[in-house]
Every structure is written in structure tokens, then in C-alpha cells.
PDB file of C-alpha atoms in Angstrom:
ATOM      1  CA  MET U   1      22.057 -12.836  -7.418  1.00 88.00           C
ATOM      2  CA  LYS U   2      21.113  -9.144  -7.310  1.00 93.00           C
ATOM      3  CA  ILE U   3      19.601  -8.358  -3.918  1.00 98.00           C
ATOM      4  CA  ALA U   4      17.989  -5.113  -2.800  1.00 98.00           C
ATOM      5  CA  LEU U   5      18.797  -3.900   0.701  1.00 98.00           C
ATOM      6  CA  PHE U   6      15.806  -2.594   2.652  1.00 98.00           C
ATOM      7  CA  VAL U   7      17.908  -0.957   5.355  1.00 97.00           C
ATOM      8  CA  THR U   8      14.993   0.125   7.637  1.00 96.00           C
ATOM      9  CA  CYS U   9      14.540   3.497   9.344  1.00 93.00           C
ATOM     10  CA  LEU U  10      16.351   2.556  12.534  1.00 91.00           C
ATOM     11  CA  SER U  11      19.454   1.234  10.834  1.00 93.00           C
ATOM     12  CA  ASP U  12      19.556   4.157   8.435  1.00 93.00           C
ATOM     13  CA  ALA U  13      19.225   6.783  11.163  1.00 93.00           C
ATOM     14  CA  LEU U  14      20.988   5.233  14.160  1.00 94.00           C
ATOM     15  CA  PHE U  15      22.861   2.046  13.227  1.00 95.00           C
ATOM     16  CA  PRO U  16      24.252   2.481   9.698  1.00 96.00           C
ATOM     17  CA  GLU U  17      27.053  -0.019  10.387  1.00 97.00           C
ATOM     18  CA  VAL U  18      24.435  -2.779  10.380  1.00 98.00           C
ATOM     19  CA  GLY U  19      23.387  -1.969   6.823  1.00 97.00           C
ATOM     20  CA  LYS U  20      27.021  -1.742   5.749  1.00 98.00           C
ATOM     21  CA  ALA U  21      27.663  -5.153   7.334  1.00 98.00           C
ATOM     22  CA  VAL U  22      24.847  -6.708   5.285  1.00 98.00           C
ATOM     23  CA  VAL U  23      26.396  -5.315   2.105  1.00 98.00           C
ATOM     24  CA  ARG U  24      29.909  -6.539   2.999  1.00 98.00           C
ATOM     25  CA  LEU U  25      28.587  -9.990   3.848  1.00 98.00           C
ATOM     26  CA  LEU U  26      26.530 -10.476   0.687  1.00 98.00           C
ATOM     27  CA  GLU U  27      29.226  -9.096  -1.588  1.00 98.00           C
ATOM     28  CA  ARG U  28      31.774 -11.404   0.037  1.00 97.00           C
ATOM     29  CA  LEU U  29      29.459 -14.279  -0.829  1.00 97.00           C
ATOM     30  CA  GLY U  30      29.492 -13.170  -4.446  1.00 97.00           C
ATOM     31  CA  HIS U  31      26.193 -11.312  -4.751  1.00 97.00           C
ATOM     32  CA  GLU U  32      25.374  -7.850  -6.061  1.00 97.00           C
ATOM     33  CA  VAL U  33      23.609  -5.567  -3.595  1.00 98.00           C
ATOM     34  CA  ALA U  34      21.433  -2.678  -4.742  1.00 98.00           C
ATOM     35  CA  PHE U  35      20.391   0.139  -2.448  1.00 97.00           C
ATOM     36  CA  PRO U  36      17.271   1.933  -3.724  1.00 97.00           C
ATOM     37  CA  ALA U  37      17.936   5.459  -2.469  1.00 96.00           C
ATOM     38  CA  GLU U  38      14.246   6.404  -2.592  1.00 97.00           C
ATOM     39  CA  GLN U  39      13.269   3.885   0.106  1.00 97.00           C
ATOM     40  CA  THR U  40      11.714   5.144   3.318  1.00 95.00           C
ATOM     41  CA  CYS U  41       9.610   3.821   6.219  1.00 94.00           C
ATOM     42  CA  CYS U  42       7.565   0.678   5.580  1.00 93.00           C
ATOM     43  CA  GLY U  43       4.718   2.066   7.696  1.00 92.00           C
ATOM     44  CA  GLN U  44       5.032  -0.219  10.705  1.00 91.00           C
ATOM     45  CA  MET U  45       5.243   2.625  13.211  1.00 88.00           C
ATOM     46  CA  HIS U  46       2.079   4.181  11.831  1.00 91.00           C
ATOM     47  CA  VAL U  47       0.105   0.934  11.734  1.00 91.00           C
ATOM     48  CA  ASN U  48       1.134  -0.115  15.238  1.00 86.00           C
ATOM     49  CA  THR U  49       0.128   3.279  16.612  1.00 86.00           C
ATOM     50  CA  GLY U  50      -3.271   3.301  14.932  1.00 88.00           C
ATOM     51  CA  TYR U  51      -2.555   5.470  11.878  1.00 89.00           C
ATOM     52  CA  ARG U  52      -3.474   2.922   9.216  1.00 90.00           C
ATOM     53  CA  ARG U  53      -4.899   5.480   6.783  1.00 90.00           C
ATOM     54  CA  GLU U  54      -1.706   7.532   6.965  1.00 92.00           C
ATOM     55  CA  ALA U  55       0.345   4.378   6.347  1.00 95.00           C
ATOM     56  CA  LEU U  56      -1.273   3.750   2.951  1.00 96.00           C
ATOM     57  CA  GLY U  57       1.001   6.164   1.117  1.00 96.00           C
ATOM     58  CA  LEU U  58       4.056   4.594   2.725  1.00 97.00           C
ATOM     59  CA  VAL U  59       2.930   1.135   1.667  1.00 97.00           C
ATOM     60  CA  ARG U  60       2.417   2.307  -1.912  1.00 97.00           C
ATOM     61  CA  HIS U  61       5.846   3.935  -1.971  1.00 97.00           C
ATOM     62  CA  HIS U  62       7.512   0.844  -0.505  1.00 98.00           C
ATOM     63  CA  VAL U  63       5.907  -1.421  -3.105  1.00 98.00           C
ATOM     64  CA  GLU U  64       6.847   0.882  -5.981  1.00 98.00           C
ATOM     65  CA  THR U  65      10.436   1.101  -4.705  1.00 98.00           C
ATOM     66  CA  PHE U  66      11.089  -2.613  -4.262  1.00 98.00           C
ATOM     67  CA  GLU U  67       8.818  -4.110  -6.938  1.00 97.00           C
ATOM     68  CA  PRO U  68      11.606  -4.292  -9.565  1.00 96.00           C
ATOM     69  CA  TYR U  69      13.772  -6.612  -7.446  1.00 97.00           C
ATOM     70  CA  ASP U  70      13.693 -10.402  -7.298  1.00 94.00           C
ATOM     71  CA  ALA U  71      14.967 -10.530  -3.715  1.00 98.00           C
ATOM     72  CA  ILE U  72      14.867  -8.001  -0.887  1.00 98.00           C
ATOM     73  CA  VAL U  73      16.663  -8.376   2.439  1.00 98.00           C
ATOM     74  CA  ALA U  74      16.351  -6.421   5.673  1.00 98.00           C
ATOM     75  CA  PRO U  75      18.398  -6.693   8.882  1.00 97.00           C
ATOM     76  CA  SER U  76      15.185  -6.653  10.915  1.00 95.00           C
ATOM     77  CA  GLY U  77      12.613  -9.315  11.643  1.00 94.00           C
ATOM     78  CA  SER U  78      10.284  -6.576  12.812  1.00 93.00           C
ATOM     79  CA  CYS U  79      10.241  -4.658   9.526  1.00 96.00           C
ATOM     80  CA  VAL U  80      10.076  -7.824   7.411  1.00 97.00           C
ATOM     81  CA  GLY U  81       7.166  -8.906   9.598  1.00 95.00           C
ATOM     82  CA  SER U  82       5.409  -5.636   8.817  1.00 95.00           C
ATOM     83  CA  VAL U  83       5.983  -6.027   5.072  1.00 97.00           C
ATOM     84  CA  ARG U  84       4.559  -9.549   5.150  1.00 96.00           C
ATOM     85  CA  HIS U  85       1.709  -9.163   7.616  1.00 95.00           C
ATOM     86  CA  GLN U  86       0.598  -5.527   7.473  1.00 96.00           C
ATOM     87  CA  GLN U  87       1.161  -3.893   4.114  1.00 97.00           C
ATOM     88  CA  ALA U  88      -1.382  -5.825   2.065  1.00 97.00           C
ATOM     89  CA  ASP U  89      -3.981  -5.427   4.831  1.00 96.00           C
ATOM     90  CA  VAL U  90      -3.378  -1.671   4.919  1.00 96.00           C
ATOM     91  CA  ALA U  91      -3.910  -1.523   1.143  1.00 97.00           C
ATOM     92  CA  ARG U  92      -7.139  -3.529   1.364  1.00 96.00           C
ATOM     93  CA  ALA U  93      -8.444  -1.382   4.210  1.00 95.00           C
ATOM     94  CA  GLY U  94      -7.727   1.639   2.032  1.00 95.00           C
ATOM     95  CA  GLY U  95      -9.814   0.172  -0.769  1.00 96.00           C
ATOM     96  CA  ASP U  96      -6.908  -0.573  -3.111  1.00 96.00           C
ATOM     97  CA  GLY U  97      -7.089  -4.268  -3.971  1.00 97.00           C
ATOM     98  CA  ALA U  98      -4.576  -3.954  -6.798  1.00 98.00           C
ATOM     99  CA  LEU U  99      -1.997  -2.465  -4.431  1.00 97.00           C
ATOM    100  CA  ALA U 100      -2.699  -5.244  -1.934  1.00 98.00           C
ATOM    101  CA  ALA U 101      -1.878  -7.865  -4.579  1.00 98.00           C
ATOM    102  CA  ARG U 102       1.331  -6.040  -5.495  1.00 98.00           C
ATOM    103  CA  ALA U 103       2.267  -5.749  -1.818  1.00 98.00           C
ATOM    104  CA  GLU U 104       1.806  -9.501  -1.369  1.00 98.00           C
ATOM    105  CA  ALA U 105       4.083 -10.170  -4.335  1.00 98.00           C
ATOM    106  CA  VAL U 106       6.821  -7.919  -2.911  1.00 98.00           C
ATOM    107  CA  ALA U 107       6.372  -9.454   0.541  1.00 98.00           C
ATOM    108  CA  ALA U 108       6.918 -12.933  -0.889  1.00 98.00           C
ATOM    109  CA  ARG U 109      10.366 -11.811  -2.088  1.00 98.00           C
ATOM    110  CA  THR U 110      11.312 -10.039   1.156  1.00 98.00           C
ATOM    111  CA  TYR U 111      13.523 -11.858   3.649  1.00 98.00           C
ATOM    112  CA  GLU U 112      15.054 -11.358   7.057  1.00 98.00           C
ATOM    113  CA  LEU U 113      18.834 -11.829   6.796  1.00 98.00           C
ATOM    114  CA  SER U 114      19.035 -15.362   8.237  1.00 98.00           C
ATOM    115  CA  GLU U 115      16.140 -16.483   6.002  1.00 97.00           C
ATOM    116  CA  LEU U 116      17.879 -15.165   2.910  1.00 98.00           C
ATOM    117  CA  LEU U 117      21.166 -16.842   3.766  1.00 98.00           C
ATOM    118  CA  VAL U 118      19.811 -20.243   4.785  1.00 98.00           C
ATOM    119  CA  ASP U 119      16.677 -20.650   2.653  1.00 97.00           C
ATOM    120  CA  VAL U 120      17.500 -18.715  -0.526  1.00 97.00           C
ATOM    121  CA  LEU U 121      21.281 -18.687  -0.801  1.00 98.00           C
ATOM    122  CA  HIS U 122      21.616 -22.100   0.896  1.00 98.00           C
ATOM    123  CA  VAL U 123      24.600 -21.182   3.032  1.00 98.00           C
ATOM    124  CA  GLU U 124      25.155 -21.694   6.747  1.00 98.00           C
ATOM    125  CA  ASP U 125      28.906 -21.105   6.917  1.00 98.00           C
ATOM    126  CA  VAL U 126      29.598 -17.593   5.639  1.00 98.00           C
ATOM    127  CA  GLY U 127      33.295 -17.673   6.503  1.00 97.00           C
ATOM    128  CA  ALA U 128      32.974 -15.388   9.520  1.00 98.00           C
ATOM    129  CA  TYR U 129      35.511 -15.086  12.341  1.00 98.00           C
ATOM    130  CA  TYR U 130      34.505 -13.477  15.648  1.00 98.00           C
ATOM    131  CA  PRO U 131      36.640 -14.564  18.638  1.00 98.00           C
ATOM    132  CA  HIS U 132      34.280 -13.658  21.475  1.00 98.00           C
ATOM    133  CA  ARG U 133      31.745 -15.179  23.875  1.00 98.00           C
ATOM    134  CA  VAL U 134      28.300 -14.367  22.496  1.00 98.00           C
ATOM    135  CA  THR U 135      24.719 -15.103  23.504  1.00 98.00           C
ATOM    136  CA  TYR U 136      21.798 -14.732  21.098  1.00 98.00           C
ATOM    137  CA  HIS U 137      18.386 -13.151  21.745  1.00 96.00           C
ATOM    138  CA  PRO U 138      15.691 -14.244  19.245  1.00 95.00           C
ATOM    139  CA  THR U 139      13.502 -11.189  18.812  1.00 93.00           C
ATOM    140  CA  CYS U 140       9.730 -11.468  19.060  1.00 90.00           C
ATOM    141  CA  HIS U 141       8.841 -10.710  15.450  1.00 90.00           C
ATOM    142  CA  SER U 142      11.489 -13.027  14.022  1.00 91.00           C
ATOM    143  CA  LEU U 143      10.439 -15.752  16.444  1.00 91.00           C
ATOM    144  CA  ARG U 144       6.654 -15.439  16.327  1.00 92.00           C
ATOM    145  CA  MET U 145       5.780 -13.699  13.046  1.00 90.00           C
ATOM    146  CA  LEU U 146       8.492 -14.977  10.714  1.00 94.00           C
ATOM    147  CA  HIS U 147       9.204 -18.294  12.457  1.00 95.00           C
ATOM    148  CA  VAL U 148      12.909 -18.113  11.586  1.00 95.00           C
ATOM    149  CA  GLY U 149      13.507 -20.900  14.104  1.00 94.00           C
ATOM    150  CA  ASP U 150      17.129 -21.897  14.509  1.00 96.00           C
ATOM    151  CA  ARG U 151      18.392 -20.298  11.293  1.00 97.00           C
ATOM    152  CA  PRO U 152      20.353 -17.551  13.109  1.00 98.00           C
ATOM    153  CA  LEU U 153      21.849 -20.120  15.494  1.00 97.00           C
ATOM    154  CA  ARG U 154      22.881 -22.370  12.609  1.00 98.00           C
ATOM    155  CA  LEU U 155      24.745 -19.436  11.114  1.00 98.00           C
ATOM    156  CA  LEU U 156      26.341 -18.461  14.423  1.00 98.00           C
ATOM    157  CA  ARG U 157      27.482 -22.001  15.185  1.00 98.00           C
ATOM    158  CA  ASN U 158      29.647 -21.857  12.072  1.00 98.00           C
ATOM    159  CA  VAL U 159      31.425 -18.641  13.080  1.00 98.00           C
ATOM    160  CA  ARG U 160      35.067 -19.433  13.745  1.00 98.00           C
ATOM    161  CA  GLY U 161      36.594 -18.477  17.074  1.00 98.00           C
ATOM    162  CA  MET U 162      33.232 -17.697  18.668  1.00 98.00           C
ATOM    163  CA  THR U 163      31.776 -19.352  21.761  1.00 98.00           C
ATOM    164  CA  LEU U 164      27.968 -19.364  21.486  1.00 98.00           C
ATOM    165  CA  LEU U 165      26.344 -19.377  24.917  1.00 98.00           C
ATOM    166  CA  GLU U 166      22.731 -20.428  25.501  1.00 97.00           C
ATOM    167  CA  LEU U 167      20.501 -17.610  26.744  1.00 97.00           C
ATOM    168  CA  PRO U 168      18.080 -18.574  29.548  1.00 96.00           C
ATOM    169  CA  GLY U 169      14.507 -17.501  28.814  1.00 93.00           C
ATOM    170  CA  ALA U 170      15.545 -16.782  25.241  1.00 92.00           C
ATOM    171  CA  ASP U 171      11.980 -16.723  23.923  1.00 91.00           C
ATOM    172  CA  GLU U 172      10.884 -14.027  26.401  1.00 91.00           C
ATOM    173  CA  CYS U 173      10.410 -10.484  25.058  1.00 91.00           C
ATOM    174  CA  CYS U 174      13.028  -7.884  25.968  1.00 90.00           C
ATOM    175  CA  GLY U 175      10.300  -5.307  26.577  1.00 84.00           C
ATOM    176  CA  PHE U 176      10.943  -2.923  23.687  1.00 87.00           C
ATOM    177  CA  GLY U 177       7.985  -3.384  21.354  1.00 81.00           C
ATOM    178  CA  GLY U 178       8.378   0.015  19.678  1.00 77.00           C
ATOM    179  CA  THR U 179       5.928   2.511  21.183  1.00 78.00           C
ATOM    180  CA  PHE U 180       5.110  -0.095  23.860  1.00 81.00           C
ATOM    181  CA  ALA U 181       8.318   0.908  25.670  1.00 78.00           C
ATOM    182  CA  VAL U 182       7.087   4.499  25.798  1.00 80.00           C
ATOM    183  CA  LYS U 183       3.413   3.906  26.563  1.00 83.00           C
ATOM    184  CA  ASN U 184       4.071   1.132  29.092  1.00 80.00           C
ATOM    185  CA  ALA U 185       7.430   2.198  30.472  1.00 86.00           C
ATOM    186  CA  ASP U 186       7.176   0.444  33.841  1.00 90.00           C
ATOM    187  CA  THR U 187       6.254  -2.912  32.295  1.00 91.00           C
ATOM    188  CA  SER U 188       8.905  -2.482  29.620  1.00 88.00           C
ATOM    189  CA  THR U 189      11.564  -1.746  32.236  1.00 92.00           C
ATOM    190  CA  ALA U 190      10.620  -4.819  34.268  1.00 94.00           C
ATOM    191  CA  MET U 191      10.837  -7.035  31.185  1.00 92.00           C
ATOM    192  CA  LEU U 192      14.193  -5.492  30.304  1.00 93.00           C
ATOM    193  CA  ALA U 193      15.500  -6.202  33.802  1.00 94.00           C
ATOM    194  CA  ASP U 194      14.673  -9.892  33.384  1.00 95.00           C
ATOM    195  CA  LYS U 195      16.322 -10.006  29.955  1.00 95.00           C
ATOM    196  CA  MET U 196      19.473  -8.294  31.218  1.00 95.00           C
ATOM    197  CA  SER U 197      19.689 -10.701  34.143  1.00 95.00           C
ATOM    198  CA  HIS U 198      19.556 -13.640  31.752  1.00 97.00           C
ATOM    199  CA  VAL U 199      22.179 -12.095  29.458  1.00 97.00           C
ATOM    200  CA  LEU U 200      24.561 -11.390  32.337  1.00 97.00           C
ATOM    201  CA  SER U 201      24.122 -14.894  33.735  1.00 97.00           C
ATOM    202  CA  THR U 202      25.738 -16.342  30.600  1.00 97.00           C
ATOM    203  CA  GLY U 203      29.010 -14.488  31.100  1.00 97.00           C
ATOM    204  CA  ALA U 204      28.902 -13.387  27.462  1.00 97.00           C
ATOM    205  CA  GLU U 205      31.000 -10.522  26.199  1.00 97.00           C
ATOM    206  CA  ALA U 206      28.243  -9.571  23.788  1.00 98.00           C
ATOM    207  CA  VAL U 207      24.566 -10.194  23.131  1.00 98.00           C
ATOM    208  CA  SER U 208      23.441 -10.491  19.520  1.00 98.00           C
ATOM    209  CA  ALA U 209      20.051 -10.291  17.799  1.00 96.00           C
ATOM    210  CA  GLY U 210      18.586  -9.758  14.359  1.00 96.00           C
ATOM    211  CA  ASP U 211      16.891  -6.442  15.227  1.00 94.00           C
ATOM    212  CA  SER U 212      18.683  -3.212  16.076  1.00 94.00           C
ATOM    213  CA  SER U 213      15.605  -1.983  17.951  1.00 92.00           C
ATOM    214  CA  CYS U 214      15.806  -4.753  20.535  1.00 94.00           C
ATOM    215  CA  LEU U 215      19.574  -4.391  20.787  1.00 95.00           C
ATOM    216  CA  MET U 216      19.134  -0.655  21.368  1.00 92.00           C
ATOM    217  CA  HIS U 217      16.772  -1.396  24.253  1.00 93.00           C
ATOM    218  CA  ILE U 218      18.940  -4.112  25.800  1.00 94.00           C
ATOM    219  CA  GLY U 219      22.137  -2.179  25.184  1.00 94.00           C
ATOM    220  CA  GLY U 220      20.750   0.934  26.830  1.00 93.00           C
ATOM    221  CA  GLY U 221      20.000  -1.019  29.975  1.00 94.00           C
ATOM    222  CA  LEU U 222      23.347  -2.788  30.021  1.00 96.00           C
ATOM    223  CA  SER U 223      25.241   0.478  29.537  1.00 93.00           C
ATOM    224  CA  ARG U 224      23.394   2.156  32.402  1.00 92.00           C
ATOM    225  CA  LEU U 225      24.469  -0.722  34.628  1.00 92.00           C
ATOM    226  CA  ARG U 226      28.035  -0.363  33.301  1.00 94.00           C
ATOM    227  CA  THR U 227      28.268  -4.097  32.801  1.00 93.00           C
ATOM    228  CA  GLY U 228      30.752  -3.941  29.945  1.00 94.00           C
ATOM    229  CA  THR U 229      28.563  -6.346  27.970  1.00 96.00           C
ATOM    230  CA  ARG U 230      28.032  -4.951  24.482  1.00 96.00           C
ATOM    231  CA  THR U 231      25.466  -5.532  21.776  1.00 97.00           C
ATOM    232  CA  VAL U 232      26.245  -6.636  18.227  1.00 98.00           C
ATOM    233  CA  HIS U 233      23.846  -7.268  15.356  1.00 98.00           C
ATOM    234  CA  LEU U 234      23.828 -10.693  13.714  1.00 98.00           C
ATOM    235  CA  ALA U 235      24.901  -9.076  10.432  1.00 98.00           C
ATOM    236  CA  GLU U 236      27.974  -7.541  12.053  1.00 98.00           C
ATOM    237  CA  ILE U 237      29.136 -10.904  13.393  1.00 98.00           C
ATOM    238  CA  LEU U 238      28.562 -12.660  10.074  1.00 98.00           C
ATOM    239  CA  ALA U 239      30.374  -9.873   8.188  1.00 98.00           C
ATOM    240  CA  SER U 240      33.388 -10.061  10.500  1.00 97.00           C
ATOM    241  CA  VAL U 241      36.445 -11.899   9.170  1.00 95.00           C
ATOM    242  CA  GLU U 242      39.206 -10.694  11.509  1.00 76.00           C
TER     243      GLU U 242
END
């Protein structure tokens, strides 16, 4: 299968190894990965901050960029959530019904990584090897908007050499929420403190998630405490073979 990688702004700018891991993983499974170089922001930041009119051009560009592909994958439940639940609405609000229909068609072919692997490619054992103690944080958008359920855990349970540790309060938000962490810093910090306490209680060497944004938030807190507990994206674990 030829699959387009929607790398997302955050991965492209700050965590490029995550995008590379997705490519290594899918190619190891025998699939061709395309990277449309003209891709840019999906518009989530603008919509969430109240700039829906300004997001219209981004939505149109995103649709035009990914429309030719039969399957699109992103290493982010947050950005996939935006593609599925915001882009068509932004187009309709801008008076472009035709674009809204095209956006819905692209959204229907856009998957978060664990969805693509389990639901489309029908694989739960990707041949990964990661000999570490890991706990998994299900991010809010993947949990509540995409309803990925236990798909990431099913993939992680098949990783050789890895001990998967249950995270207390796993369904509680880490406190990032994009601009929420800036506009509501005190609340965000309190939520982060709870999440870090739960992570540290597991004794894990690393905490994993499907969104680099949440891992950035959690990892920043853990590093300031000098805990030694690191963060690792789901894609990086699944791409690891040694």
C-alpha cells in the first residue's frame, strides 16, 4: 500500500525522529511511504485559538495536498482529530460546501498510527524489540475524539523484550492542551504534577504516547525533576528492532 505521511508541525519542527520512525516502521512492513513536501499546518492551532476564518486557507491547502492519496497517516491523535472533526466545519463556516465535502473525503482516509496498523493493515505484531520498562499515556484526543481504545496497547503488548506497566489514572489529561498550557499555566502545571506522579509510581524507564505534544509537556516536567524517566513516542518503540 502507498501511504502518505502527514508528519504534523510539531514533529517536523521539534521531533523529526518520530516521523522518520513512522517511515522505517511502514517500510519494514512492506509499504511505500510518500511524503508530500508541500504539506503544512492542518489549522488546528488557529481553530482552537479562535481564528477559524484564517484557518480556511490551511484547510484548503491540506485537502489539496493529501487528496491524491488513498491512505494518510499521522503520528498524532490531536492532528488527526482536527482533520476529522474541524476541517469540514471550517470549510462550511467559510461558505465553501464543496471544500467541506472534499475535506470529509480526505478525513475518512486519514488515520492515527495505531488505527492504520490495526484497522487498515491488520497487524498487531510489527516485529519490534524494545527491552525496557514502559508505561503508556493515552492522550486526550486519541482517547476521546478518535476512540482508538486499546489499539496502542495491543501493539505494545507484542513488542519483544518490553515490560508494559499499567499507568494509574491513565485516562486523565496531562495538562498540555496546546494553548491551554499557556493561557491556564497554573491549572496545567497542577495536572502535569498529577500525571508525573502516576508515571513515576510505575517505576517505568520511559513513558510513551501517540502525541509528541503531550510527551513534550510530560518530558519537560520529568526533566526538571531530574527523574531520569524519558519519553518515547509509540512510533519510535514500534520502529525499534534492536
